[in-house]
Amino acid sequence: MSKAATLSITSKWPEVTVVSQTPQLIALFTIIRDVNTKRGDFVFYSDRIIRILVEEGLNHLPVKDIEVPTPTDVTYDGLQFEGKICGVSIMRAGEAMEQGLRDCCRSVRIGKILIQRDEETAEPKLFYEKLPADIKDRYVLLLDPMLATGGSAITAVEVLISKGVPAERILFLNLISTPEGIETFVKACPGVKIITGFIDKCLNEKKFVSPGLGDFGDRYYCI
Amino acid sequence: MSSSEEPQSLASTHSYLPPWSSPHVIGIAGCSGSGKTSVASQILKALNVPWAVILSFDNFYKPLSPAQSKRAFANEYDFDAPEALDLDSLACVLKNLRQGKKVDIFTYSFAQHNRTDVTTPVYGANIIILEGIFALYDERINEMLDLKVFVDTDLDICMARRLRRDIVYRGRDLQGAMKQWMSFVKPNFERYVRPTMEIADVVVPRGLDNTVAIDMLIRHVQRTLTVKSRQHLEQLSNLNGEIAGQNDVDVCTLPNVRVLKQTNQVRGIHTILFNRATKRGDFIFYLERLMVLLIEEAMNAQPYSIKEVPTPTGVPYTGLLPELNTCAVEIVRGGTCFETSLRKILPDTAVGKILIQSNARTGEPFLHYLKLPPDFENKQILLCDTQAITGAAAVMAIRVLLDHGAVEKNICFVTYLADKARAMRRILSAYPRVQVVVGKVEDTFKRRFIDTKYYGT
C-alpha cells in the first residue's frame, strides 16, 4: 500500500472554508512547497492556486435571482452578483494575490495595508494604509497568502473595522494557514470568514507554517 | 484473447463506425494513355469534398535493384507487367483504408526508380478512387472494389497521348518512348489489361471525351454519398445503448463524468453568458473565466502519483504529481474558444486542431481538417468544444483520436454546455471509458451560440 498524499486538516471552525482538496490542487501545492521550485514556476503555480481561491471566495458574496432573455428566446432563471466589493492586500506578500482577483473581477478596487513587526514590542504595527473612501459600503476581500500566527491579519481587520466595515463583510483569503493562527484569528475577529487553500499541520517554534512553503513574499518576489 | 478486446456483438447501439470505416471504392483501369487519371480527377473535381481521394498505382511500383534500374534508364525494363507493381502492398493499404485506419502512402520517384522518404497520409476517406492499368487485375483488390470501371480508348489515341506525355513531360526521346510502347506497353495491355474489361461494371469508351459517361459516374458517386450520409446519421442517433450495464443510468452520476459544481459564481456566469443583452466584451471575459474553471476541473480527470518534496522549512511534504503530460485538441471552431484559458493553465501545452463541420440541414458531421500534437497518444488529451448538442462532432473527434492511437481513458472531453439525453449519452455509450467534463448540463435543445458570440461572426 503506497503512502497517501497529505491533504489539509479538516476545518472545525464554522468561519473557515477549505478549498476542495482535488488532486490537481494538491499537485499545485506540491510544486510551490518544493524548495527546488524556481521562482518562475513558483509564481505561475501560486497564481493558479490564488485564482481557485478567489473563485471560491467570491462564492461567499450575496446573489439575487434574476430572469434573463437568452439568444434562443427562452428565459433563463439565473443569478446576479450583488453588492460592491474591493480587495485589500497586506503588503508585500498579499499584493501577489491582486492579479488573481483582477482575473476574476476586472475593475476591482484594491486597497493596501502595510503592517510590520514593531522592533521594540515584537507586536505587529500598522505603518501605512490606502483604502477606498467608501470601503464601509463594500464587501472586502482581505488578501495575505500565509496565515501563520494571525498577528498581521488581525491588525488588518482592526483597521477595516475602524473604517466602518462590518466583520460579516470581510473575507480573508489565504493559501496556507495553521490551526494555531486560525484559532487566534477567529477569537480576535468574530464574524470574519476565512477561505484557505490548505490548513497545515502546525506553527513551528520559529513561528513559521510547517511544512508550509517558506517565506511566500521572498519566493514570489525575490529568491 | 486480451481483456481489452470488445465483443463484436455489442455493435449497433454501442459502437460508432465513421463513414470512412466503410468507404466506397471505385477501381478505374484502362490502357496507359487512355485517360484513367483524367476521368478519376474529373470525378474528384465534381465531388469537391476532402473525403474523396485518388489512390494511384503509380506510387506502388517496386523499388528497382541497381541492375534493373540500369535497364530502366535504357528503356528495357518492363514497367507494364504486373510483376513491376507491389500489388501486395496495395492490397494491404486498401484493406486498411476499408477498415477506417490511417495509412501512409509511399511516394515513388520515377527519376530514381525508387520509393522516396516522403509519405502521404490518407485518412478519413469516404470515397476512394483506385486508378491504374491493373486496377481490375488482382483478385484480392477486385474483391474490395464496389464499382469497377474500364476506360476503353482506341489504342492509337492511347499511344499518341503516351508519346506526347513521355516526351514533353518526362524528358524521354521519341525512339525510347516508341521502344517502350512497342515492346512492353502494348503487348502487356493485350495480355493482362484488356481481359480485365470482362469484369468491369462500367466500360467508358473514349475516356475523358465521354462526358455523358463521366456525368453518370459522378451521379452514381453522389447517390452513394447520400446513402452513406443517411446511414451515418441513423447510426449516430442509434447510439443509445446501455451504459455501465444499465439502460436508464443518469449519465451525470458516472464516475468518469464531472459536472462543474454549480456555485453562485458559476451560476452567475451562466446568467451573464445566457443573457442576450450581454455585450461581447463581457461575454468573452466571463466565458474565459468559466473555461479556466473547466480546465482546472478537467485536470482532476487524470491519474496522479504520490510525490514527496523537501520544503524550505526542512519538513518534507507528501503531495501529488500528474502521471501524464497534458495536451489539448480543439474541435474547431467551438473548441478554439478555450485557447486563451488553456494558455493560462498550461502555457506550453501542445494544441491540436480538428475541424468537424456539421451539415446545416441534416446535422451530419464531416471531418475537414486534422492536425494532432506530437506524441499525443502518450499524453492526457483534453478534447475541447463549447457546446455538445447532438454529440456528433465529439463522437467523430474521439473516433479520430482513437484511430490515431490514443487510449480511450486518457481522452477527456471538455465542453461548456452538453445536452444530457443526446450528446452525453451518445458519447458515453460509444466510448464508456472516456472522461467527460461539463460546465452546464442542458436538458433541451439549444442552438449553437457560444462560439458565434465569442468570435462575433
XYZ file of C-alpha atoms in Angstrom:
680
model
C 0.000 0.000 0.000
C 1.567 3.252 -1.082
C 1.565 6.303 1.106
C -1.303 8.729 0.521
C -0.810 12.405 -0.221
C -1.192 14.757 2.725
C -4.385 16.789 2.490
C -5.492 19.804 4.502
C -6.636 19.352 8.103
C -10.444 19.386 8.078
C -11.853 22.670 9.327
C -13.613 22.519 12.693
C -14.315 26.249 12.616
C -17.618 27.364 11.095
C -15.964 30.567 9.819
C -13.324 28.641 7.881
C -13.823 27.185 4.381
C -11.077 24.977 2.945
C -10.942 24.821 -0.845
C -11.875 21.382 -2.205
C -8.771 19.159 -1.938
C -8.754 17.914 -5.523
C -5.751 16.012 -6.916
C -4.825 18.903 -9.177
C -4.905 21.398 -6.268
C -2.637 19.112 -4.248
C -0.332 18.799 -7.268
C -0.143 22.613 -7.446
C 0.674 22.826 -3.731
C 3.313 20.117 -4.191
C 5.095 22.313 -6.712
C 5.043 25.545 -4.694
C 6.076 23.804 -1.477
C 9.083 22.198 -3.151
C 12.233 24.095 -2.106
C 13.749 23.316 -5.518
C 10.993 25.058 -7.476
C 12.358 28.083 -9.338
C 10.710 31.484 -8.974
C 9.091 31.432 -12.446
C 7.270 28.219 -11.648
C 6.554 29.351 -8.093
C 4.834 32.491 -9.404
C 2.924 30.590 -12.106
C 1.605 27.812 -9.877
C 0.877 30.148 -6.947
C -1.174 32.280 -9.324
C -3.189 29.234 -10.337
C -3.971 28.404 -6.699
C -4.783 32.051 -5.980
C -7.291 32.093 -8.820
C -9.003 28.969 -7.470
C -9.026 30.601 -4.029
C -10.550 33.819 -5.373
C -13.243 31.863 -7.249
C -14.099 30.063 -4.015
C -14.073 33.332 -2.033
C -16.418 35.069 -4.450
C -18.979 32.330 -3.828
C -19.480 33.740 -0.341
C -20.789 37.018 -1.732
C -24.517 37.597 -1.987
C -26.511 36.966 -5.161
C -30.118 37.500 -6.165
C -32.402 35.634 -8.554
C -32.842 37.155 -11.983
C -34.554 36.173 -15.243
C -32.737 36.952 -18.468
C -33.716 36.591 -22.150
C -31.460 34.117 -23.982
C -30.316 34.097 -27.624
C -32.725 31.210 -28.190
C -35.643 33.312 -26.924
C -36.159 31.195 -23.837
C -35.969 32.883 -20.463
C -33.165 31.703 -18.241
C -33.578 31.716 -14.461
C -30.198 32.833 -13.287
C -28.331 34.624 -10.566
C -26.951 38.124 -10.409
C -23.975 39.194 -8.305
C -24.925 41.748 -5.666
C -23.018 44.297 -3.639
C -19.867 46.248 -4.313
C -16.562 44.636 -3.492
C -12.955 45.666 -3.048
C -9.685 43.903 -2.423
C -7.292 44.846 0.376
C -3.829 43.356 0.250
C -1.479 43.133 3.192
C 1.909 44.235 1.848
C 4.069 42.773 0.449
C 3.036 39.126 0.016
C -0.678 39.962 -0.254
C -0.005 42.031 -3.348
C 0.885 38.779 -5.130
C -2.808 37.896 -4.920
C -4.073 41.063 -6.617
C -3.713 39.730 -10.170
C -5.740 36.636 -9.304
C -8.509 38.883 -8.024
C -8.348 41.070 -11.137
C -8.517 37.965 -13.342
C -11.951 37.287 -11.888
C -13.168 40.842 -11.231
C -11.760 43.087 -13.936
C -12.060 46.599 -12.492
C -11.980 45.758 -8.812
C -10.676 48.493 -6.487
C -7.711 47.459 -4.402
C -6.557 48.998 -1.128
C -3.266 48.340 0.646
C -2.190 47.927 4.213
C 1.428 47.789 5.415
C 1.942 46.061 8.719
C 5.414 45.440 10.146
C 6.612 43.933 13.356
C 7.462 46.643 15.876
C 11.143 46.148 16.768
C 10.576 47.111 20.421
C 7.355 45.337 21.296
C 7.573 42.484 18.687
C 3.878 43.214 18.043
C 2.511 43.850 14.520
C 2.101 47.560 13.864
C 0.256 49.488 11.135
C 2.648 51.602 9.074
C 0.536 52.554 6.059
C -2.950 52.171 4.653
C -4.666 53.367 1.492
C -8.267 52.236 1.182
C -11.269 53.167 -0.976
C -13.198 56.081 0.587
C -16.485 54.161 0.522
C -14.989 50.957 1.949
C -17.671 50.714 4.627
C -20.245 50.057 1.875
C -18.216 47.281 0.282
C -17.502 43.619 0.786
C -13.775 43.337 1.470
C -11.576 40.503 0.235
C -8.543 40.658 2.522
C -5.508 39.154 0.806
C -2.499 37.588 2.528
C -1.047 34.272 1.300
C 0.008 32.842 4.675
C -1.945 32.762 7.923
C 0.799 31.816 10.399
C 0.318 33.434 13.819
C -2.573 35.571 12.596
C -0.954 38.732 14.013
C -0.914 40.943 10.915
C -4.291 39.711 9.650
C -5.886 40.624 12.994
C -4.309 44.093 12.842
C -5.576 44.495 9.248
C -9.117 43.504 10.264
C -8.972 46.025 13.101
C -8.078 48.724 10.556
C -11.012 47.708 8.351
C -13.454 47.657 11.258
C -12.221 51.080 12.364
C -13.160 52.311 8.859
C -16.705 51.092 9.418
C -16.618 47.754 7.574
C -18.824 45.212 9.399
C -16.921 41.997 10.290
C -19.546 39.979 8.354
C -18.499 41.707 5.141
C -14.839 40.733 5.418
C -13.480 37.602 3.701
C -9.886 36.699 4.478
C -8.268 34.752 1.608
C -5.039 32.841 2.170
C -3.233 29.895 0.559
C -1.941 28.134 3.666
C -2.974 28.538 7.292
C -2.165 26.958 10.656
C -4.611 25.673 13.275
C -2.926 27.983 15.831
C -3.284 31.024 13.593
C -6.922 30.249 12.795
C -7.728 29.741 16.493
C -6.233 33.144 17.412
C -7.840 34.872 14.429
C -11.422 33.632 14.899
C -11.317 34.614 18.567
C -9.994 38.096 17.792
C -12.158 38.712 14.725
C -15.567 37.088 15.241
C -17.765 37.153 12.144
C -14.912 37.355 9.621
C -14.871 34.452 7.156
C -11.659 32.682 6.190
C -11.163 30.977 2.828
C -7.983 28.917 2.864
C -6.344 26.606 0.360
C -4.829 24.328 2.965
C -4.665 24.074 6.773
C -1.162 22.849 7.537
C -0.042 20.720 10.471
C 1.213 23.432 12.819
C 3.141 26.585 13.549
C 6.765 25.705 14.240
C 8.985 27.103 17.011
C 10.222 29.848 14.645
C 6.576 30.897 14.071
C 6.666 29.548 10.503
C 3.959 27.405 8.937
C 5.053 23.775 8.904
C 5.595 22.170 6.485
C 4.500 25.393 4.714
C 6.478 26.742 1.789
C 8.953 29.170 3.387
C 8.578 32.944 3.045
C 5.944 33.462 0.365
C 6.916 37.091 -0.346
C 10.575 36.205 -0.782
C 9.840 33.275 -3.048
C 7.320 35.234 -5.155
C 9.283 38.483 -5.430
C 12.976 37.889 -4.760
C 14.623 34.499 -4.448
C -7.542 -13.134 -26.026
C -6.691 -9.822 -24.443
C -9.159 -8.364 -21.989
C -9.287 -5.044 -23.839
C -10.986 -6.599 -26.836
C -14.625 -5.661 -27.188
C -17.080 -8.382 -28.031
C -18.306 -7.791 -31.584
C -21.946 -8.474 -30.836
C -22.457 -5.198 -28.976
C -22.131 -3.225 -32.221
C -25.192 -1.219 -33.300
C -26.095 0.756 -30.183
C -22.611 0.852 -28.708
C -20.083 1.356 -31.405
C -19.608 4.223 -33.771
C -18.388 3.352 -37.232
C -17.476 6.539 -39.061
C -18.231 6.783 -42.791
C -14.563 6.195 -43.573
C -14.674 2.748 -42.000
C -16.728 1.585 -44.961
C -15.518 3.710 -47.868
C -16.939 3.304 -51.343
C -14.037 2.065 -53.508
C -14.029 2.615 -57.259
C -11.413 0.943 -59.448
C -10.596 2.587 -62.775
C -8.497 0.555 -65.230
C -7.517 1.073 -68.856
C -4.548 1.309 -71.132
C -1.728 3.724 -70.464
C -2.799 6.987 -72.100
C -6.497 6.006 -72.071
C -7.430 8.872 -69.759
C -7.978 6.939 -66.487
C -6.305 9.615 -64.434
C -8.298 12.364 -66.101
C -11.554 10.503 -65.517
C -10.632 9.995 -61.844
C -9.668 13.675 -61.427
C -12.851 14.780 -63.148
C -14.965 12.787 -60.690
C -12.962 14.141 -57.758
C -13.289 17.699 -59.004
C -17.051 17.351 -59.384
C -17.445 15.930 -55.869
C -15.198 18.643 -54.381
C -15.068 17.146 -50.870
C -11.924 16.400 -48.866
C -13.130 12.893 -48.033
C -12.810 11.639 -51.628
C -9.273 10.634 -52.595
C -7.421 9.122 -55.556
C -5.131 6.205 -54.891
C -2.769 5.825 -57.839
C -0.939 2.658 -58.849
C 1.987 4.921 -59.782
C 3.038 5.018 -56.118
C 3.164 1.258 -55.889
C 5.976 0.389 -58.284
C 8.502 -1.943 -56.716
C 11.860 -0.370 -55.868
C 14.422 -1.404 -58.501
C 17.791 -3.084 -57.975
C 20.821 -1.271 -59.492
C 20.781 -3.702 -62.430
C 17.053 -3.242 -63.004
C 17.465 0.491 -62.684
C 20.117 0.483 -65.395
C 17.755 -1.370 -67.708
C 15.000 1.055 -66.852
C 17.079 4.019 -67.940
C 17.800 2.165 -71.217
C 14.020 1.739 -71.683
C 14.491 -2.003 -71.338
C 12.677 -2.557 -68.061
C 9.081 -3.683 -68.244
C 7.045 -1.276 -66.102
C 3.827 -2.544 -67.602
C 3.898 -6.088 -66.338
C 2.031 -6.954 -63.113
C 5.353 -8.025 -61.575
C 6.621 -4.426 -61.659
C 3.981 -3.439 -59.139
C 3.857 -4.140 -55.439
C 0.302 -5.439 -55.512
C 0.721 -6.976 -52.042
C 1.307 -3.535 -50.504
C -1.526 -2.042 -52.451
C -3.958 -4.749 -51.350
C -2.826 -4.222 -47.781
C -3.224 -0.421 -47.973
C -6.678 -0.792 -49.426
C -7.640 -3.287 -46.754
C -6.532 -0.883 -44.023
C -8.347 2.036 -45.615
C -11.502 -0.028 -45.803
C -11.210 -0.596 -42.062
C -11.025 3.154 -41.484
C -7.381 3.130 -40.470
C -4.858 5.854 -41.215
C -2.466 4.798 -43.955
C 0.831 6.331 -45.078
C 1.304 6.003 -48.832
C 4.823 5.940 -50.279
C 5.690 8.378 -52.974
C 7.512 6.837 -55.897
C 10.184 8.752 -57.756
C 10.341 7.954 -61.472
C 13.681 9.754 -61.621
C 15.271 7.387 -59.085
C 13.096 4.342 -59.770
C 12.680 4.015 -56.041
C 10.410 4.929 -53.148
C 11.207 8.314 -51.609
C 11.194 9.149 -47.901
C 8.092 11.211 -48.408
C 4.827 9.563 -47.447
C 1.355 10.935 -47.851
C -1.079 10.208 -45.036
C -4.526 9.103 -46.125
C -7.258 9.097 -43.505
C -10.968 9.689 -43.298
C -11.777 8.954 -46.957
C -15.384 8.012 -47.697
C -14.735 7.657 -51.409
C -11.546 6.056 -52.737
C -10.780 6.046 -56.432
C -8.161 3.436 -57.263
C -6.613 4.265 -60.592
C -4.076 2.252 -62.630
C -3.743 -0.118 -65.558
C -4.052 -3.086 -63.205
C -6.904 -1.694 -61.123
C -9.090 -4.685 -62.074
C -6.322 -7.272 -62.246
C -5.639 -8.611 -58.764
C -8.219 -10.927 -57.238
C -7.724 -9.538 -53.704
C -8.168 -5.965 -54.895
C -11.186 -6.791 -57.050
C -12.962 -8.187 -54.025
C -12.636 -4.819 -52.319
C -13.972 -2.765 -55.225
C -17.552 -1.529 -55.049
C -17.516 -0.288 -58.630
C -15.250 -1.471 -61.442
C -14.708 0.940 -64.323
C -12.748 0.286 -67.502
C -11.749 3.197 -69.712
C -11.666 1.859 -73.244
C -9.898 4.286 -75.533
C -8.662 3.497 -79.028
C -5.066 2.241 -78.799
C -3.804 4.699 -81.426
C -5.066 7.561 -79.342
C -3.551 5.992 -76.231
C -0.206 5.752 -77.973
C -0.316 9.347 -79.230
C -1.124 10.615 -75.716
C 1.526 8.448 -74.118
C 4.267 9.521 -76.514
C 3.406 13.166 -76.026
C 3.466 12.758 -72.220
C 6.749 10.836 -72.218
C 8.484 13.292 -74.500
C 7.057 16.602 -73.285
C 6.702 15.922 -69.544
C 9.093 13.102 -68.764
C 12.064 14.120 -70.930
C 12.302 10.920 -72.976
C 13.300 10.790 -76.625
C 10.932 9.590 -79.323
C 12.915 6.469 -80.069
C 12.997 5.331 -76.416
C 9.328 6.062 -75.907
C 8.387 4.158 -79.055
C 10.565 1.246 -77.996
C 8.736 1.020 -74.674
C 5.342 1.246 -76.284
C 6.037 -1.462 -78.835
C 7.916 -3.904 -76.626
C 6.080 -3.517 -73.290
C 3.046 -1.276 -73.083
C 1.043 -2.588 -75.996
C 1.751 -6.344 -75.622
C 1.146 -6.200 -71.877
C -2.090 -4.337 -72.397
C -3.313 -7.032 -74.762
C -2.122 -9.788 -72.473
C -3.065 -8.580 -68.964
C -5.180 -5.454 -69.079
C -7.712 -5.811 -71.888
C -9.039 -9.107 -70.450
C -9.991 -7.286 -67.225
C -12.603 -5.348 -69.189
C -14.690 -8.507 -68.850
C -15.226 -7.997 -65.139
C -15.859 -4.224 -65.338
C -19.292 -2.969 -64.231
C -18.967 0.058 -66.473
C -16.960 0.487 -69.647
C -16.292 4.069 -70.663
C -15.434 4.366 -74.336
C -13.332 7.357 -75.476
C -12.164 8.315 -71.969
C -12.452 11.945 -70.946
C -14.265 12.887 -74.151
C -17.197 10.821 -72.985
C -18.840 13.434 -70.802
C -22.131 11.542 -70.643
C -20.481 8.508 -69.081
C -18.472 10.644 -66.674
C -21.591 12.524 -65.577
C -23.254 9.180 -64.894
C -20.312 8.093 -62.792
C -20.376 11.351 -60.834
C -24.088 10.985 -60.191
C -23.552 7.418 -59.049
C -20.924 8.510 -56.538
C -23.104 11.369 -55.314
C -26.006 8.980 -54.791
C -23.711 6.669 -52.883
C -22.603 9.567 -50.657
C -26.225 10.450 -49.952
C -26.986 6.889 -48.886
C -23.883 6.833 -46.721
C -24.891 10.135 -45.103
C -28.289 8.718 -44.215
C -26.726 5.605 -42.701
C -24.240 7.761 -40.790
C -26.987 9.899 -39.292
C -29.047 6.851 -38.386
C -26.057 5.334 -36.715
C -25.415 8.470 -34.682
C -28.985 8.684 -33.488
C -28.974 4.987 -32.620
C -26.044 5.414 -30.244
C -28.093 4.906 -27.167
C -27.051 1.619 -25.709
C -26.629 0.526 -22.134
C -24.098 2.454 -20.132
C -22.433 0.775 -17.162
C -24.782 -2.183 -17.711
C -27.903 -0.088 -17.345
C -30.344 1.369 -19.825
C -31.582 4.336 -17.831
C -28.468 5.373 -15.948
C -28.169 9.082 -15.151
C -25.000 9.870 -17.073
C -24.110 12.654 -14.646
C -23.623 10.102 -11.865
C -20.994 8.075 -13.747
C -17.524 8.172 -12.175
C -15.918 9.353 -15.420
C -18.326 12.288 -15.758
C -17.634 15.542 -13.937
C -20.092 18.391 -13.954
C -18.725 21.678 -12.654
C -20.055 22.420 -9.184
C -22.900 24.892 -9.733
C -21.737 27.502 -7.231
C -23.166 31.011 -7.043
C -20.309 32.333 -9.154
C -20.728 29.624 -11.792
C -24.484 30.220 -11.925
C -23.890 33.957 -12.089
C -21.536 33.447 -15.031
C -24.116 31.222 -16.809
C -26.614 34.059 -16.366
C -24.281 36.579 -17.984
C -23.414 34.202 -20.848
C -27.035 33.231 -21.482
C -28.261 36.808 -21.386
C -28.942 38.010 -24.899
C -28.217 41.576 -23.800
C -24.652 40.848 -22.625
C -22.060 42.823 -24.580
C -19.332 40.858 -26.355
C -16.550 42.250 -24.155
C -18.248 40.928 -21.029
C -19.200 37.697 -22.783
C -15.581 36.962 -23.700
C -14.338 37.809 -20.201
C -16.848 35.587 -18.406
C -16.566 32.699 -20.885
C -12.802 32.671 -20.427
C -13.237 32.825 -16.663
C -15.537 29.821 -16.752
C -13.211 27.924 -19.062
C -10.362 28.310 -16.586
C -12.603 26.584 -14.024
C -13.490 23.886 -16.550
C -9.884 23.147 -17.436
C -8.874 23.083 -13.760
C -11.680 20.558 -13.227
C -10.536 18.542 -16.245
C -7.077 18.330 -14.692
C -8.683 16.163 -11.993
C -9.742 13.592 -14.568
C -6.296 12.046 -14.839
C -4.120 9.757 -12.766
C -1.769 11.190 -10.155
C 1.051 9.552 -8.282
C 2.473 10.297 -4.852
C 5.462 12.622 -4.711
C 7.377 13.697 -1.618
C 9.102 17.069 -1.840
C 11.519 18.901 0.516
C 10.170 22.265 1.724
C 12.139 25.381 2.775
C 11.224 24.668 6.418
C 13.014 21.323 6.281
C 9.833 19.290 6.825
C 9.022 17.196 3.735
C 5.577 17.330 2.160
C 3.861 14.319 0.592
C 1.936 15.574 -2.401
C 0.846 14.512 -5.868
C 2.216 14.672 -9.375
C 0.227 14.087 -12.580
C 1.369 10.861 -14.218
C 1.000 12.083 -17.777
C 1.779 15.259 -19.625
C -1.270 17.006 -20.945
C -2.006 18.119 -24.475
C -5.105 19.649 -25.955
C -7.096 19.086 -29.113
C -9.648 21.717 -30.037
C -12.669 20.958 -32.166
C -12.740 23.957 -34.487
C -14.438 26.380 -34.132
C -16.177 25.985 -30.752
C -13.197 24.402 -29.061
C -10.847 27.191 -30.054
C -12.658 29.490 -27.594
C -10.634 27.560 -24.990
C -7.305 28.784 -26.315
C -6.777 31.796 -24.007
C -7.879 29.943 -20.876
C -5.815 26.921 -21.825
C -2.703 29.098 -22.083
C -3.366 30.469 -18.586
C -3.272 26.995 -17.067
C -0.980 25.090 -19.440
C 1.113 27.784 -21.140
C 3.383 25.431 -23.054
C 0.965 22.642 -23.882
C 0.812 21.406 -27.469
C -2.540 22.083 -29.117
C -4.000 20.069 -31.970
C -6.970 21.042 -34.117
C -9.788 19.055 -35.671
C -12.226 20.817 -37.968
C -15.519 18.990 -37.990
C -18.301 20.819 -39.765
C -21.874 19.697 -39.462
C -24.230 19.896 -42.393
C -26.556 22.798 -41.567
C -29.626 20.901 -42.730
C -29.049 17.323 -41.573
C -26.523 17.856 -38.804
C -24.227 15.208 -40.243
C -20.635 15.838 -39.170
C -17.779 15.849 -41.683
C -14.087 15.725 -40.943
C -12.396 18.505 -42.891
C -9.032 19.023 -41.267
C -6.832 17.299 -38.758
C -3.550 18.253 -37.109
C -2.649 16.408 -33.921
C 0.101 17.326 -31.432
C 3.278 15.214 -31.438
C 3.292 12.220 -29.092
C -0.347 12.897 -28.133
C -1.054 9.184 -27.811
C 1.178 9.092 -24.709
C -0.452 12.117 -23.096
C -3.631 13.079 -21.333
C -5.733 14.634 -24.096
C -8.130 17.483 -23.357
C -10.585 17.429 -26.243
C -12.266 20.830 -26.171
C -15.596 22.052 -27.508
C -18.026 24.679 -26.239
C -21.393 23.118 -26.959
C -22.232 19.457 -27.469
C -25.812 19.285 -28.680
C -26.158 16.069 -30.679
C -22.675 14.897 -29.723
C -21.946 14.068 -33.367
C -18.755 16.133 -33.623
C -17.424 14.807 -30.311
C -18.229 11.190 -31.218
C -16.395 11.658 -34.506
C -13.443 13.512 -32.956
C -12.927 10.794 -30.341
C -13.015 8.168 -33.107
C -10.312 10.151 -34.946
C -8.108 10.250 -31.824
C -8.562 6.520 -31.234
C -7.832 5.737 -34.900
C -4.544 7.591 -34.454
C -3.509 5.587 -31.419
C -4.957 7.453 -28.424
C -6.025 5.485 -25.340
C -9.721 5.906 -24.576
C -9.351 6.518 -20.829
C -6.748 9.247 -21.478
C -9.192 11.288 -23.534
C -11.053 13.948 -21.581
C -13.840 15.657 -23.486
C -14.281 19.154 -22.033
C -17.264 21.257 -23.001
C -19.119 24.212 -21.544
C -22.633 23.011 -22.437
C -23.748 19.452 -23.098
C -27.139 18.013 -23.927
C -27.711 15.218 -21.447
C -30.105 12.980 -23.336
C -28.307 13.142 -26.646
C -24.683 14.337 -26.586
C -23.633 12.892 -23.236
C -25.491 9.627 -23.750
C -24.129 9.084 -27.233
C -20.554 9.887 -26.304
C -20.599 7.633 -23.242
C -22.462 4.882 -24.977
C -19.900 4.792 -27.788
C -16.913 5.356 -25.504
C -17.653 4.209 -21.944
C -14.099 4.891 -20.726
C -13.775 8.444 -21.979
C -13.682 11.190 -19.329
C -16.291 13.924 -19.706
C -16.138 17.362 -18.061
C -19.156 19.621 -18.468
C -19.763 23.189 -17.302
C -23.542 23.028 -17.516
C -25.834 20.155 -18.396
C -28.699 21.000 -20.736
C -31.984 19.167 -20.971
C -33.419 20.808 -24.026
C -32.060 21.600 -27.413
C -30.136 24.836 -27.600
C -28.865 26.426 -30.732
C -25.087 26.911 -31.015
C -24.467 30.437 -29.854
C -21.330 30.394 -27.733
C -18.672 30.483 -30.464
C -20.797 32.820 -32.585
C -20.910 35.413 -29.842
C -17.307 34.835 -28.732
C -15.941 35.455 -32.215
C -18.655 37.873 -33.320
C -19.070 36.027 -36.599
